[in-house]
Amino acid sequence: MYINGEWLTGRPEFPVNNPATGEIIGRVTDCSDQDIEAAIAAADRAFKEWKKTTAYQRSQLLYRAWELMMRQKRTLAELMTREQGKPLKASLNEVQYGADFLLWFAEEAKRMYGQIIPSARENQRFLVQKSPIGVVGAITPWNYPISMITRKLAPALAAGCTVILKPAESTPLCAKAMMEIFAEAGFPPGVVNLITVQNPAPVGTAFCTDPRIRKLTFTGSTAVGKELNGLAAANMKRVSMELGGHAPAIVFPDADPVHAAKGLSLVKFLNTGQACISPNRIFVHEDHAEPFIKELSIRASRMVAGNGMSEGTGIGPLINELAIQKVDSQVKDAVALGAKVETGGHRLTDNGLNEGHFYAPTVLVGVTPAMKIYREETFGPVAPVITYRSEDDVIAMANDTEYGLAAYVYSNNMATTMRAFEALDFGIVGINDINPTSAAAPFGGMKNSGIGREGAQEGIEEYLNTKLGGFTI
Ligand code: ADP
């Protein structure tokens, strides 16, 4: 734990496992109620001075943190692979993506512009100023254990807020490494604080109820997000919620089915399917289903599962045993209701994989709305394929979900892509693009996928209050 500029030890600890091998790779402090209180008090005290700093001072510190991250890129990536499981190349990409937020918001800090608004009264002027919202409680997930931290902390710090970070219990070591970077960059004591904990509920309650905390930013499951949002609302806190997804991917008849299968296999199996923007329903026109399914299945079956540190590993483990069970139960349910397994469909245990949580990259065809996988987020390496007949039908099917985070479209016809872009009720639409994310672009969902946006110009607004001055002159 890092509270008020000090590393605190001498408390009970909990272990951190490598999901590829089951090995214990470290231990972190398990915080108590007193530690939560100490972190909130420190952040509250520090806010009084931090909010007075200039945007240029805050920018300089964020820039230094960015430099340190870039210098330690490989060390951070190796730690991420050991703690979270993704292949080293994917970890390197994530560290870069994470660092991008520090640089982006180091720059955005200087652009917190206000406004002067003309009044209908001759002797009146309106001045609008942006001010930091206050102490921020940040709760982050394990699937992107570094970039989800910088995506929240960089705009909060740029805005002039102080932060208490509570990372996921499966990946606290990445959070600790990031906190070392913030400390070395020179953020004053209490401005950035870390509390690690095995049972997150008391921290969630404190973040949502303590009057000193003004904002909760959360990335995680819809179930937990809704619970926290309810509690935060009762205490009038601002929130940002990045929750679950159930992304549709539509392959229109004019698209090259082989090219689409290549792209969708890359995004589906990225991070072993453990991403809120992972395609969860792949719609392909019935006349083109055969070449598409063939290519997708070949690509899935060729993927080499293993330890992300080994050369040649294409897909890493799932995070834990519970994740394996969830994926397997969705596959079994689909098969019982008539889906066919083209490839995969089982746990992987050969060649030493039995120590970790590995599941074979899977392609399911004949998926229907009656199956759990059609509605529930899978968070695993399963590509469910559904055929359709008309554009109207497929748009209706794609929108038929409680979620609204990401959607994907493959078509070479500009009118088709524009119609689809406008008709899809999702916050992010990748048009012949499987990576529609960047520190410069607003990320966030509609419906049960959440509230607010991260990254981009909008990202800093989440941490600002608007203050109006009315002046009679
Ligand atoms: P997942 O199922 O992907 O692990 P969770 O929503 O359970 O998603 O976890 C995302 C983050 O939310 C993690 O940091 C976790 O510790 C935290 N979390 C889970 N339950 C609670 C809770 N009741 N209060 C606060 N944080 C929670």
XYZ file of N, CA, C and O in Angstrom, residues 324-465:
568
model
N -12.788 -20.365 -16.239
C -12.851 -21.603 -17.025
C -14.260 -22.189 -16.928
O -14.883 -22.569 -17.917
N -14.766 -22.256 -15.714
C -16.092 -22.862 -15.501
C -17.182 -22.084 -16.229
O -18.085 -22.673 -16.813
N -17.078 -20.755 -16.223
C -18.094 -19.930 -16.880
C -18.085 -20.188 -18.390
O -19.133 -20.392 -19.010
N -16.892 -20.168 -18.967
C -16.773 -20.383 -20.410
C -17.309 -21.775 -20.757
O -18.122 -21.940 -21.679
N -16.865 -22.763 -20.008
C -17.260 -24.138 -20.304
C -18.774 -24.325 -20.157
O -19.395 -25.026 -20.965
N -19.369 -23.677 -19.179
C -20.822 -23.865 -18.999
C -21.591 -23.187 -20.140
O -22.602 -23.714 -20.601
N -21.088 -22.063 -20.634
C -21.770 -21.426 -21.779
C -21.656 -22.303 -23.036
O -22.612 -22.426 -23.799
N -20.492 -22.909 -23.229
C -20.303 -23.773 -24.402
C -21.226 -25.001 -24.276
O -21.925 -25.379 -25.224
N -21.254 -25.618 -23.112
C -22.087 -26.822 -22.907
C -23.565 -26.485 -23.107
O -24.314 -27.259 -23.727
N -23.981 -25.338 -22.596
C -25.381 -24.907 -22.754
C -25.709 -24.724 -24.240
O -26.760 -25.179 -24.714
N -24.798 -24.099 -24.982
C -25.042 -23.862 -26.411
C -25.137 -25.188 -27.164
O -26.035 -25.390 -27.992
N -24.231 -26.101 -26.839
C -24.225 -27.403 -27.531
C -25.513 -28.176 -27.204
O -26.152 -28.761 -28.087
N -25.927 -28.113 -25.952
C -27.162 -28.812 -25.556
C -28.367 -28.258 -26.312
O -29.329 -28.981 -26.579
N -28.282 -26.991 -26.701
C -29.419 -26.374 -27.401
C -29.216 -26.364 -28.923
O -29.905 -25.638 -29.644
N -28.228 -27.112 -29.396
C -28.116 -27.323 -30.844
C -26.945 -26.675 -31.549
O -26.794 -26.820 -32.759
N -26.083 -25.936 -30.836
C -24.920 -25.345 -31.509
C -23.895 -26.438 -31.828
O -23.872 -27.483 -31.181
N -23.070 -26.157 -32.844
C -22.040 -27.139 -33.212
C -20.658 -26.547 -32.950
O -20.409 -25.377 -33.259
N -19.785 -27.367 -32.357
C -18.410 -26.916 -32.103
C -17.576 -27.186 -33.354
O -17.402 -28.336 -33.743
N -17.088 -26.133 -34.004
C -16.237 -26.313 -35.190
C -14.811 -26.643 -34.782
O -14.124 -27.411 -35.431
N -14.369 -25.990 -33.718
C -13.034 -26.297 -33.176
C -13.029 -25.901 -31.698
O -13.789 -25.030 -31.282
N -12.197 -26.547 -30.916
C -12.088 -26.227 -29.485
C -13.234 -26.827 -28.696
O -13.615 -27.972 -28.909
N -13.749 -26.050 -27.735
C -14.884 -26.523 -26.947
C -14.492 -27.286 -25.702
O -15.309 -27.979 -25.097
N -13.219 -27.164 -25.290
C -12.801 -27.908 -24.098
C -11.609 -27.223 -23.437
O -10.915 -26.412 -24.054
N -11.366 -27.625 -22.225
C -10.207 -27.129 -21.474
C -8.927 -27.733 -22.056
O -8.957 -28.831 -22.618
N -7.808 -27.040 -21.919
C -6.526 -27.583 -22.379
C -5.690 -27.981 -21.167
O -5.485 -27.163 -20.262
N -5.218 -29.230 -21.182
C -4.425 -29.693 -20.032
C -3.108 -30.348 -20.452
O -2.235 -30.568 -19.618
N -2.960 -30.663 -21.744
C -1.738 -31.358 -22.184
C -0.533 -30.417 -22.176
O -0.684 -29.202 -22.111
N 0.640 -31.000 -22.292
C 1.904 -30.247 -22.400
C 2.094 -29.231 -21.268
O 2.502 -28.093 -21.504
N 1.767 -29.645 -20.081
C 2.013 -28.783 -18.907
C 0.958 -27.723 -18.669
O 1.063 -26.947 -17.727
N -0.084 -27.691 -19.511
C -1.082 -26.629 -19.340
C -2.028 -26.899 -18.165
O -2.805 -26.020 -17.782
N -1.954 -28.111 -17.611
C -2.874 -28.459 -16.508
C -2.662 -27.621 -15.251
O -3.547 -27.494 -14.425
N -1.464 -27.017 -15.117
C -1.200 -26.182 -13.931
C -1.909 -24.826 -14.035
O -2.144 -24.151 -13.042
N -2.227 -24.410 -15.267
C -2.837 -23.096 -15.477
C -4.305 -23.215 -15.845
O -4.913 -24.291 -15.750
N -4.882 -22.087 -16.300
C -6.319 -22.055 -16.612
C -6.497 -21.840 -18.108
O -6.806 -20.732 -18.556
N -6.285 -22.902 -18.880
C -6.304 -22.755 -20.337
C -7.569 -23.351 -20.948
O -8.023 -24.433 -20.542
N -8.099 -22.643 -21.945
C -9.271 -23.139 -22.667
C -8.984 -23.018 -24.161
O -8.433 -21.993 -24.608
N -9.354 -24.026 -24.915
C -9.032 -24.037 -26.351
C -9.805 -22.948 -27.091
O -11.003 -22.773 -26.854
N -9.131 -22.202 -28.000
C -9.851 -21.258 -28.846
C -10.975 -21.995 -29.580
O -10.745 -23.038 -30.196
N -12.188 -21.474 -29.444
C -13.379 -22.221 -29.838
C -14.221 -21.448 -30.849
O -14.394 -20.239 -30.713
N -14.732 -22.179 -31.848
C -15.705 -21.578 -32.769
C -16.994 -22.388 -32.660
O -16.985 -23.612 -32.827
N -18.089 -21.679 -32.358
C -19.411 -22.321 -32.266
C -20.260 -21.821 -33.425
O -20.328 -20.613 -33.649
N -20.927 -22.709 -34.118
C -21.858 -22.261 -35.168
C -23.280 -22.700 -34.813
O -23.483 -23.564 -33.964
N -24.239 -22.072 -35.488
C -25.634 -22.402 -35.210
C -26.090 -21.848 -33.873
O -26.961 -22.416 -33.201
N -25.505 -20.727 -33.457
C -25.878 -20.125 -32.173
C -27.223 -19.399 -32.336
O -27.477 -18.751 -33.355
N -28.091 -19.548 -31.343
C -29.436 -18.941 -31.408
C -29.713 -18.111 -30.144
O -29.036 -18.283 -29.123
N -30.735 -17.246 -30.213
C -31.045 -16.396 -29.058
C -31.429 -17.173 -27.796
O -31.425 -16.606 -26.698
N -31.762 -18.450 -27.928
C -32.148 -19.221 -26.743
C -30.939 -19.563 -25.872
O -31.089 -19.973 -24.717
N -29.748 -19.433 -26.433
C -28.548 -19.879 -25.703
C -28.000 -18.760 -24.809
O -28.060 -17.594 -25.168
N -27.430 -19.186 -23.686
C -26.848 -18.218 -22.735
C -25.804 -17.335 -23.410
O -25.713 -16.143 -23.149
N -25.006 -17.947 -24.273
C -23.886 -17.215 -24.880
C -24.377 -16.070 -25.768
O -23.654 -15.117 -26.027
N -25.626 -16.153 -26.216
C -26.203 -15.094 -27.060
C -26.459 -13.824 -26.254
O -26.524 -12.739 -26.808
N -26.623 -13.990 -24.940
C -26.975 -12.837 -24.098
C -25.910 -12.492 -23.067
O -25.741 -11.330 -22.720
N -25.246 -13.520 -22.524
C -24.315 -13.268 -21.418
C -22.899 -13.054 -21.934
O -22.461 -13.742 -22.850
N -22.200 -12.135 -21.289
C -20.815 -11.881 -21.657
C -20.002 -13.145 -21.376
O -20.153 -13.761 -20.322
N -19.137 -13.539 -22.317
C -18.391 -14.788 -22.131
C -17.064 -14.550 -21.417
O -16.669 -15.296 -20.535
N -16.333 -13.506 -21.810
C -15.011 -13.211 -21.259
C -14.090 -14.421 -21.408
O -13.357 -14.794 -20.498
N -14.157 -15.030 -22.582
C -13.304 -16.174 -22.850
C -13.169 -16.384 -24.347
O -13.829 -15.700 -25.139
N -12.326 -17.363 -24.757
C -11.965 -17.510 -26.167
C -12.990 -18.299 -26.991
O -12.661 -19.339 -27.570
N -14.210 -17.821 -27.025
C -15.256 -18.523 -27.778
C -15.874 -17.555 -28.796
O -16.332 -16.475 -28.418
N -15.875 -17.969 -30.060
C -16.456 -17.138 -31.119
C -17.780 -17.757 -31.563
O -17.796 -18.769 -32.262
N -18.922 -17.173 -31.164
C -20.221 -17.713 -31.565
C -20.652 -17.109 -32.912
O -20.677 -15.892 -33.047
N -20.963 -17.956 -33.876
C -21.326 -17.472 -35.210
C -22.821 -17.688 -35.450
O -23.373 -18.748 -35.142
N -23.447 -16.660 -36.016
C -24.890 -16.664 -36.275
C -25.083 -16.216 -37.720
O -24.442 -15.246 -38.146
N -25.953 -16.864 -38.466
C -26.178 -16.410 -39.853
C -27.433 -15.540 -39.918
O -28.313 -15.632 -39.061
N -27.462 -14.672 -40.941
C -28.611 -13.784 -41.104
C -28.937 -13.643 -42.584
O -28.133 -14.015 -43.451
N -30.132 -13.044 -42.852
C -30.552 -12.890 -44.245
C -30.528 -11.446 -44.730
O -30.051 -11.171 -45.817
N -31.084 -10.507 -43.914
C -31.202 -9.141 -44.444
C -30.527 -8.135 -43.515
O -30.307 -8.410 -42.324
N -30.240 -6.972 -44.072
C -29.584 -5.913 -43.288
C -30.464 -5.505 -42.092
O -29.969 -5.354 -40.973
N -31.749 -5.339 -42.349
C -32.648 -4.941 -41.254
C -32.629 -5.969 -40.125
O -32.586 -5.614 -38.946
N -32.670 -7.251 -40.523
C -32.661 -8.321 -39.506
C -31.393 -8.261 -38.667
O -31.428 -8.368 -37.441
N -30.261 -8.097 -39.343
C -29.000 -8.201 -38.594
C -28.800 -6.990 -37.677
O -28.267 -7.127 -36.571
N -29.248 -5.834 -38.111
C -29.128 -4.661 -37.228
C -30.008 -4.864 -35.992
O -29.585 -4.588 -34.851
N -31.215 -5.374 -36.213
C -32.121 -5.614 -35.074
C -31.516 -6.643 -34.122
O -31.549 -6.468 -32.891
N -30.943 -7.711 -34.683
C -30.330 -8.744 -33.819
C -29.132 -8.167 -33.062
O -28.947 -8.429 -31.876
N -28.324 -7.362 -33.761
C -27.122 -6.794 -33.127
C -27.506 -5.901 -31.942
O -26.858 -5.925 -30.894
N -28.589 -5.134 -32.129
C -29.016 -4.222 -31.057
C -29.799 -4.914 -29.949
O -30.073 -4.299 -28.912
N -30.141 -6.173 -30.155
C -30.961 -6.891 -29.189
C -30.100 -7.388 -28.019
O -29.855 -8.592 -27.862
N -29.607 -6.448 -27.231
C -28.777 -6.785 -26.074
C -28.916 -5.667 -25.046
O -29.159 -4.515 -25.409
N -28.725 -6.033 -23.801
C -28.789 -5.013 -22.744
C -27.530 -4.141 -22.740
O -27.479 -3.107 -22.083
N -26.504 -4.609 -23.467
C -25.224 -3.890 -23.475
C -25.115 -2.933 -24.653
O -25.870 -3.054 -25.634
N -24.145 -2.037 -24.596
C -23.947 -1.089 -25.706
C -22.543 -0.532 -25.748
O -22.362 0.664 -25.886
N -21.541 -1.409 -25.618
C -20.166 -0.890 -25.612
C -19.581 -0.846 -27.026
O -19.491 0.209 -27.620
N -19.190 -2.006 -27.562
C -18.538 -1.992 -28.877
C -19.311 -2.838 -29.881
O -20.016 -3.783 -29.503
N -19.151 -2.479 -31.160
C -19.695 -3.275 -32.270
C -18.688 -3.209 -33.408
O -17.880 -2.271 -33.473
N -18.728 -4.209 -34.271
C -17.802 -4.252 -35.407
C -18.589 -4.489 -36.687
O -19.596 -5.212 -36.677
N -18.116 -3.885 -37.774
C -18.782 -4.023 -39.061
C -17.727 -4.281 -40.128
O -16.700 -3.599 -40.143
N -17.989 -5.252 -40.978
C -17.149 -5.439 -42.166
C -17.988 -5.209 -43.408
O -18.999 -5.886 -43.621
N -17.621 -4.219 -44.212
C -18.276 -3.968 -45.505
C -17.385 -3.028 -46.296
O -16.681 -2.193 -45.711
N -17.427 -3.151 -47.617
C -16.658 -2.220 -48.453
C -17.553 -1.168 -49.066
O -17.103 -0.375 -49.897
N -18.839 -1.212 -48.715
C -19.794 -0.263 -49.286
C -19.988 0.887 -48.294
O -20.430 0.679 -47.158
N -19.656 2.089 -48.729
C -19.686 3.213 -47.803
C -21.081 3.475 -47.245
O -21.238 3.788 -46.062
N -22.088 3.337 -48.104
C -23.457 3.595 -47.640
C -23.853 2.557 -46.584
O -24.464 2.887 -45.559
N -23.482 1.304 -46.823
C -23.803 0.249 -45.847
C -23.139 0.540 -44.500
O -23.771 0.441 -43.448
N -21.857 0.906 -44.548
C -21.143 1.145 -43.284
C -21.737 2.348 -42.551
O -21.872 2.321 -41.331
N -22.116 3.384 -43.302
C -22.682 4.575 -42.652
C -24.039 4.251 -42.038
O -24.326 4.673 -40.907
N -24.865 3.489 -42.780
C -26.178 3.099 -42.216
C -25.985 2.286 -40.937
O -26.654 2.498 -39.933
N -25.029 1.352 -40.990
C -24.799 0.491 -39.819
C -24.266 1.322 -38.651
O -24.732 1.182 -37.512
N -23.317 2.203 -38.934
C -22.739 3.048 -37.886
C -23.838 3.833 -37.173
O -23.865 3.932 -35.944
N -24.771 4.373 -37.963
C -25.825 5.191 -37.359
C -26.875 4.352 -36.637
O -27.473 4.802 -35.661
N -27.099 3.132 -37.112
C -28.190 2.324 -36.544
C -27.768 1.522 -35.316
O -28.616 1.097 -34.528
N -26.460 1.301 -35.135
C -26.015 0.453 -34.025
C -25.973 1.245 -32.715
O -25.366 2.323 -32.657
N -26.616 0.713 -31.687
C -26.676 1.417 -30.390
C -25.481 1.034 -29.510
O -25.635 0.365 -28.474
N -24.313 1.437 -29.955
C -23.086 1.108 -29.215
C -22.189 2.343 -29.182
O -22.196 3.148 -30.120
N -21.423 2.468 -28.101
C -20.567 3.649 -27.937
C -19.354 3.655 -28.851
O -18.776 4.699 -29.123
N -18.952 2.481 -29.314
C -17.743 2.357 -30.143
C -18.072 1.418 -31.305
O -18.525 0.290 -31.075
N -17.866 1.869 -32.532
C -18.130 0.998 -33.682
C -16.863 0.929 -34.536
O -16.383 1.947 -35.038
N -16.331 -0.257 -34.673
C -15.151 -0.478 -35.515
C -15.618 -0.835 -36.916
O -16.269 -1.858 -37.107
N -15.302 0.035 -37.891
C -15.734 -0.206 -39.275
C -14.519 -0.695 -40.044
O -13.587 0.083 -40.291
N -14.496 -1.942 -40.389
C -13.314 -2.582 -40.981
C -12.096 -2.281 -40.106
O -10.988 -2.124 -40.596
N -12.323 -2.195 -38.820
C -11.284 -1.764 -37.883
C -11.466 -2.552 -36.592
O -12.505 -2.458 -35.937
N -10.442 -3.342 -36.261
C -10.593 -4.170 -35.062
C -9.942 -3.539 -33.842
O -9.933 -4.122 -32.761
N -9.385 -2.337 -34.003
C -8.783 -1.699 -32.834
C -9.215 -0.232 -32.739
O -8.394 0.675 -32.866
N -10.503 0.002 -32.513
C -10.982 1.385 -32.508
C -10.758 2.062 -31.153
O -11.661 2.666 -30.588
N -9.545 1.928 -30.615
C -9.260 2.521 -29.305
C -7.959 3.314 -29.372
O -7.049 2.963 -30.130
N -7.891 4.371 -28.577
C -6.693 5.209 -28.529
C -6.879 6.170 -27.356
O -8.015 6.492 -26.991
N -5.774 6.661 -26.805
C -5.885 7.655 -25.731
C -6.602 8.902 -26.236
O -7.222 9.634 -25.470
N -6.552 9.125 -27.538
C -7.141 10.333 -28.118
C -8.627 10.176 -28.443
O -9.281 11.145 -28.828
N -9.165 8.953 -28.295
C -10.545 8.682 -28.726
C -11.422 8.337 -27.530
O -10.974 7.631 -26.613
N -12.676 8.820 -27.507
C -13.535 8.566 -26.335
C -13.999 7.108 -26.269
O -14.598 6.597 -27.195
N -13.734 6.475 -25.131
C -14.086 5.067 -24.914
C -15.199 5.011 -23.885
O -15.087 5.579 -22.802
N -16.275 4.305 -24.209
C -17.341 4.154 -23.227
C -18.595 3.609 -23.879
O -18.685 3.523 -25.101
N -19.553 3.259 -23.032
C -20.704 2.540 -23.547
C -22.035 3.204 -23.321
O -22.145 4.236 -22.652
N -23.058 2.581 -23.910
C -24.450 2.972 -23.704
C -25.115 1.856 -22.881
O -24.526 0.824 -22.632
N -26.356 2.084 -22.529
C -27.175 1.081 -21.836
C -26.436 0.488 -20.622
O -25.787 1.219 -19.877
N -26.480 -0.832 -20.475
C -25.849 -1.437 -19.287
C -24.321 -1.499 -19.366
O -23.680 -2.083 -18.493
N -23.760 -0.927 -20.408
C -22.291 -0.902 -20.507
C -21.684 0.286 -19.787
O -20.463 0.368 -19.681
N -22.522 1.195 -19.310
C -21.941 2.210 -18.438
C -22.323 3.645 -18.697
O -23.206 3.951 -19.492
N -21.582 4.507 -18.007
C -21.831 5.944 -18.009
C -20.479 6.637 -18.118
O -19.556 6.286 -17.397
N -20.391 7.611 -18.994
C -19.165 8.407 -19.089
C -18.223 7.899 -20.159
O -18.447 6.839 -20.760
N -17.180 8.673 -20.396
C -16.186 8.324 -21.407
C -14.792 8.463 -20.827
O -14.544 9.325 -19.979
N -13.884 7.607 -21.301
C -12.486 7.703 -20.872
C -11.616 7.977 -22.082
O -11.924 7.547 -23.196
N -10.496 8.662 -21.854
C -9.643 9.078 -22.970
C -10.251 10.285 -23.654
O -11.322 10.768 -23.286
N -9.512 10.811 -24.615
C -9.963 11.936 -25.429
C -10.145 13.196 -24.603
O -9.855 13.228 -23.397
N -10.667 14.219 -25.250
C -10.978 15.470 -24.574
C -12.012 15.231 -23.480
O -11.951 15.811 -22.400
N -12.983 14.348 -23.784
C -14.062 14.086 -22.829
C -13.554 13.477 -21.531
O -14.190 13.603 -20.490
N -12.417 12.769 -21.607
C -11.900 12.037 -20.448
C -11.627 12.934 -19.257
O -11.832 12.535 -18.106
N -11.175 14.142 -19.498
C -10.827 15.037 -18.383
C -12.087 15.700 -17.804
O -12.145 16.003 -16.616
N -13.104 15.863 -18.645
C -14.368 16.474 -18.187
C -14.980 15.681 -17.040
O -15.657 16.236 -16.174
N -14.727 14.377 -17.041
C -15.280 13.498 -16.007
C -14.776 13.873 -14.609
O -15.336 13.437 -13.612
N -13.675 14.619 -14.565
C -13.065 14.964 -13.275
C -13.161 16.455 -12.960
O -12.451 16.952 -12.100
N -14.028 17.152 -13.691
C -14.135 18.600 -13.520
C -15.544 19.021 -13.136
O -16.527 18.435 -13.609
N -15.607 20.046 -12.309
C -16.874 20.729 -12.049
C -16.943 21.965 -12.926
O -15.912 22.567 -13.234
